[in-house]
Structure formats: C-alpha cells, structure tokens
mmCIF file of C-alpha atoms in Angstrom:
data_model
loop_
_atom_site.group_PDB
_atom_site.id
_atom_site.type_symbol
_atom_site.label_atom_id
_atom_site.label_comp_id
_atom_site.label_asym_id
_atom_site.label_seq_id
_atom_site.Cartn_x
_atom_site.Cartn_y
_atom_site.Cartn_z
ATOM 1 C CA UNK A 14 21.003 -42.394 30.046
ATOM 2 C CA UNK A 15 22.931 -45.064 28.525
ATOM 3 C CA UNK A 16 23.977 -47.975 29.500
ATOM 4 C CA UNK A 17 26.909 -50.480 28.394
ATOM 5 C CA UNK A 18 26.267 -54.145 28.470
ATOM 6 C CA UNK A 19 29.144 -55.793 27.499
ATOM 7 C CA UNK A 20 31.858 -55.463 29.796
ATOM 8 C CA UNK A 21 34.318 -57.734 27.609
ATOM 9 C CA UNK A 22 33.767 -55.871 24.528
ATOM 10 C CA UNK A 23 37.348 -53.757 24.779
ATOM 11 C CA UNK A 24 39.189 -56.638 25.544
ATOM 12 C CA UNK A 25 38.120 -58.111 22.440
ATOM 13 C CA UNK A 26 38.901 -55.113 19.829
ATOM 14 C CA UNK A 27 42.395 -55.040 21.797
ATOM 15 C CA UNK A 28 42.504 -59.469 20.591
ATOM 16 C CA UNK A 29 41.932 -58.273 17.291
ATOM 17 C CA UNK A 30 43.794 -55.827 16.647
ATOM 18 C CA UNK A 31 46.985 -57.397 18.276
ATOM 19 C CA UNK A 32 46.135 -60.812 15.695
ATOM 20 C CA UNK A 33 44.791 -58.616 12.947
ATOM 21 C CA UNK A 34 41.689 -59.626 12.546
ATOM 22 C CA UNK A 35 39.746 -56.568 13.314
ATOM 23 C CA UNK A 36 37.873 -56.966 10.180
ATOM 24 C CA UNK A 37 34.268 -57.724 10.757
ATOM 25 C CA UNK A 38 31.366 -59.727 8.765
ATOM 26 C CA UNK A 39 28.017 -59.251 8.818
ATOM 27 C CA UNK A 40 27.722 -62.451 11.130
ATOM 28 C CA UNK A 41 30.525 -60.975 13.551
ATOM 29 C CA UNK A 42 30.971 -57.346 12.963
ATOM 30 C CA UNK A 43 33.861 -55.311 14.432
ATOM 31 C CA UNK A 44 33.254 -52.360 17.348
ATOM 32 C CA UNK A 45 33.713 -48.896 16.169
ATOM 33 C CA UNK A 46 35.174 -46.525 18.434
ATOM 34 C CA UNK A 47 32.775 -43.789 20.270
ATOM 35 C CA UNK A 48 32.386 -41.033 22.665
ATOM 36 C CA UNK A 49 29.018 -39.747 24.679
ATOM 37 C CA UNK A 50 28.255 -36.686 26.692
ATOM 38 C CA UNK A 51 25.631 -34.861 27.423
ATOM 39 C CA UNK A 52 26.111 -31.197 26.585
ATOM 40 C CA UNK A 53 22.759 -29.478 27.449
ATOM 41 C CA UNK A 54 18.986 -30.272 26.627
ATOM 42 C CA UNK A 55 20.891 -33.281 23.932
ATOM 43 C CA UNK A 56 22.747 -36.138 24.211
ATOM 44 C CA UNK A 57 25.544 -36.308 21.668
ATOM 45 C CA UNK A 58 27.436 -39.744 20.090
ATOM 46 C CA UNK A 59 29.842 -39.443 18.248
ATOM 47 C CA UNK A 60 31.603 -42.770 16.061
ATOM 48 C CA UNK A 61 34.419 -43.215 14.110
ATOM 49 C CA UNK A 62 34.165 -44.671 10.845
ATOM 50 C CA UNK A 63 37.120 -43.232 8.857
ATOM 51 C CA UNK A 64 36.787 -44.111 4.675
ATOM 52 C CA UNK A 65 33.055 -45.256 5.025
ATOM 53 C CA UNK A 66 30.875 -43.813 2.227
ATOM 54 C CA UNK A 67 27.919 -42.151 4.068
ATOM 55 C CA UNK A 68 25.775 -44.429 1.906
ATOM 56 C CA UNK A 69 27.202 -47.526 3.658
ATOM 57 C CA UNK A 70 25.854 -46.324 7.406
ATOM 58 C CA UNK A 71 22.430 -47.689 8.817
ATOM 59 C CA UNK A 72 20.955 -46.184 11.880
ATOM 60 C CA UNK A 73 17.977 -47.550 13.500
ATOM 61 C CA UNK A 74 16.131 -47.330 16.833
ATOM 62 C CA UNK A 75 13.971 -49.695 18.058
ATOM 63 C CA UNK A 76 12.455 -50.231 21.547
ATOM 64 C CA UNK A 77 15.162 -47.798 22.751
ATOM 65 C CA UNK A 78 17.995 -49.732 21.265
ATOM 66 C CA UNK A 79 20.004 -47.461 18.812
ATOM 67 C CA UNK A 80 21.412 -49.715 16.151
ATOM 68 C CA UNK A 81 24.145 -48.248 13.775
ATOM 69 C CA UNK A 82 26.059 -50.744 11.605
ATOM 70 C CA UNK A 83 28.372 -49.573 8.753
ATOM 71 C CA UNK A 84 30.971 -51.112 6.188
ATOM 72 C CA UNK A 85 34.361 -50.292 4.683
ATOM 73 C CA UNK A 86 34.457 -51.420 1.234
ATOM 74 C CA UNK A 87 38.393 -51.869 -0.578
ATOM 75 C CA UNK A 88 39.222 -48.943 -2.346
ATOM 76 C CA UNK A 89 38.676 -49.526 -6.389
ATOM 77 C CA UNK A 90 42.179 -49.668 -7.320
ATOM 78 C CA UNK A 91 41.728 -50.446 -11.013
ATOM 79 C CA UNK A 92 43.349 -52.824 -13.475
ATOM 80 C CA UNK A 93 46.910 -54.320 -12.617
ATOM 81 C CA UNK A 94 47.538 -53.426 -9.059
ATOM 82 C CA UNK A 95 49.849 -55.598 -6.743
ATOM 83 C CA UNK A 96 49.160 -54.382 -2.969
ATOM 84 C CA UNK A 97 52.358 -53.664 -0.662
ATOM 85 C CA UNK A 98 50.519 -52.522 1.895
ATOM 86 C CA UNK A 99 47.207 -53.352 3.620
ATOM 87 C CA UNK A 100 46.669 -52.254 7.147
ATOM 88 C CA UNK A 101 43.369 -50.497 7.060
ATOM 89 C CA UNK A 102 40.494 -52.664 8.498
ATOM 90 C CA UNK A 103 37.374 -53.498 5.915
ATOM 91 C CA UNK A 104 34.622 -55.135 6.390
ATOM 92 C CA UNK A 105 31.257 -54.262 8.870
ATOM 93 C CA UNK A 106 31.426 -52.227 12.278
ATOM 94 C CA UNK A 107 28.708 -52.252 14.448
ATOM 95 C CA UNK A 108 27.324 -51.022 17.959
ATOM 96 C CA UNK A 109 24.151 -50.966 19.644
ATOM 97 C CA UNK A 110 23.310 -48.385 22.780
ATOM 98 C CA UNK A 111 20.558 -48.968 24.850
ATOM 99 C CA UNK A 112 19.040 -45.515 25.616
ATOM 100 C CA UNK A 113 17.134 -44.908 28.757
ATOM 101 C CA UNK A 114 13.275 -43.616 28.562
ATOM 102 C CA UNK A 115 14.790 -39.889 29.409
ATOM 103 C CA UNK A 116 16.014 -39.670 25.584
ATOM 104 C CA UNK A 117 13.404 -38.282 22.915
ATOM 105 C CA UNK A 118 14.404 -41.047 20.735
ATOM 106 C CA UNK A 119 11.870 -39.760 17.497
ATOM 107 C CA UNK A 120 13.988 -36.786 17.149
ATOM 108 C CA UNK A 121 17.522 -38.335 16.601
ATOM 109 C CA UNK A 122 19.450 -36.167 14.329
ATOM 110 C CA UNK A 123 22.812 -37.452 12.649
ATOM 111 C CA UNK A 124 24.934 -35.886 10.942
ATOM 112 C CA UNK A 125 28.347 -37.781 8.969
ATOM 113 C CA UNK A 126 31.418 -35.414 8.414
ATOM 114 C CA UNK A 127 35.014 -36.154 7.935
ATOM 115 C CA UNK A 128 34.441 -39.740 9.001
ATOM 116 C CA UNK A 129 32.933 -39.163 12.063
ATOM 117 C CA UNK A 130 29.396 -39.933 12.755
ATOM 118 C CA UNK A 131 27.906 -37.522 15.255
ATOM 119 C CA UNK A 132 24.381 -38.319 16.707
ATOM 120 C CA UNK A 133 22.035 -35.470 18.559
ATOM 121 C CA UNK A 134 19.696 -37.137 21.032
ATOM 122 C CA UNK A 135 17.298 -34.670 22.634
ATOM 123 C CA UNK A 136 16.277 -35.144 26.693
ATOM 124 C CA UNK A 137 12.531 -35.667 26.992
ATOM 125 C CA UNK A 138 10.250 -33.147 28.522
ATOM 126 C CA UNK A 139 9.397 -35.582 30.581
ATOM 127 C CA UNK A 140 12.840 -35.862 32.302
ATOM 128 C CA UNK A 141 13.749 -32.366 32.187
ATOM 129 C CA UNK A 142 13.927 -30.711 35.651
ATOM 130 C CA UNK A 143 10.821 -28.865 36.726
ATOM 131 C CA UNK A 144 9.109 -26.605 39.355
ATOM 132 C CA UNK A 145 6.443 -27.859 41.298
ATOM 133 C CA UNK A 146 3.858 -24.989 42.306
ATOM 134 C CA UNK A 147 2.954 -25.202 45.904
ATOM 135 C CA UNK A 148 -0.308 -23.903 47.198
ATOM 136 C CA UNK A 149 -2.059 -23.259 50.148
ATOM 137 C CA UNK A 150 -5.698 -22.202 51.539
ATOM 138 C CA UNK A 151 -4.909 -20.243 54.635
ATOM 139 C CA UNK A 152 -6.006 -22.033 57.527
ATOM 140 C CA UNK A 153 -6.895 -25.748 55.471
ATOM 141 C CA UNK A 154 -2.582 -25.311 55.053
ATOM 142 C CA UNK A 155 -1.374 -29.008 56.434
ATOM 143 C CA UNK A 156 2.091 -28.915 58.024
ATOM 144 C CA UNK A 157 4.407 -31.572 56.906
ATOM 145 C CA UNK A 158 6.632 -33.210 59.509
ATOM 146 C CA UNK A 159 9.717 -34.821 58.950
#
C-alpha cells in the first residue's frame, strides 16, 4: 500500500542532525518523522511537526503521490531579545508517499492536533476482500481439475 523510495533518506536526517543542519529550505526541505499502519477498512499516517501553525501545512495528492510539506517559522520574540539558546529546527519539512491504487485517495481525511498530523486513508472497494458466488446447472456443472 505504500511504498518507500528512498532508501538513503534516514541516513541523511541522522548527517544533519549530528552537523546541525536539519533545517530545511524550500529548495532542500528537511524529512519529518512518520508512522503508517493499517488499522481496519483505513490507512492511517501520522507526522510530526511539533510548533507548526496548522496554517503552515499543505497536503496534496496527485497521481497517487501524497505530498505534505510544512514550515516552522521563529517564534516572535519581540523587541530587544538576545537568544541563549537555539536548538529547535525551523525552516520547511517535507515528504511524499506514493500510495498504491488499493487507497481511496478522494476521501483523505486529516486531522492536526498537538503537533501531530494524522492522515485517514480509506481502502477502496475495489481492493476490499470479497465473495465470489459460485453456481451451477445440474448436469451442464464442469469439474475443475487441478
């Protein structure tokens, strides 16, 4: 149902956060952290995006590629402030998931609580399990060998 394409992409967000430069742009964004599972008839994301206003997420799908980019701003500190401290990333996250044809992708629902972005994908009909109906006409009935 989904599939991950870049193999390297850990090994990167481990690079920058060991040289501090985990910070994206909107040329290079940063990964954001996520987890997927399917729990029923849905498919459920969930990303982390800690001190983002919900006004600063996009989410997109196109051609079954889900698109969701967001940005930490700096907090508005006011006048005279001298910073001691700075370790929170800013800047632009961003992740793409390439969703298999099982996933209704028109009825995405997302929902943005305590900094975590939580995404509700439901399965198709099309790729839910079914019964077949088997019938028969007496003596027309065809035996199948295996």
């Amino acid at each position: 149902m989904l599939m991950r394409t870049d193999p390297f992409r850990d090994l990167d967000r481990l690079t920058q956060q060991m040289l501090g430069t985990a910070a994206g742009t909107w040329s290079k964004p940063a990964a954001m952290p996520m987890d997927a599972y399917r729990a029923g008839e849905e498919f459920v994301v969930m990303f982390d995006l800690p001190g983002v206003d919900p006004d600063g997420i996009e989410l997109g799908v196109e051609r079954n590629v889900l698109t969701v980019k967001a940005e930490r701003r700096p907090a508005k500190t006011g006048g005279d402030v001298e910073m001691q401290v700075a370790e929170r990333p800013l800047g632009v996250f961003s992740r793409q998931l390439f969703l298999g044809d099982s996933l209704d992708t028109e009825r995405v629902h997302a929902d943005y609580e305590a900094g975590v972005l939580t995404l509700r994908i439901p399965i198709a009909e099309q790729a839910k399990p079914r019964k077949i109906a088997i019938s028969s006409r007496g003596s027309d009935r065809k035996e199948i060998q295996a």
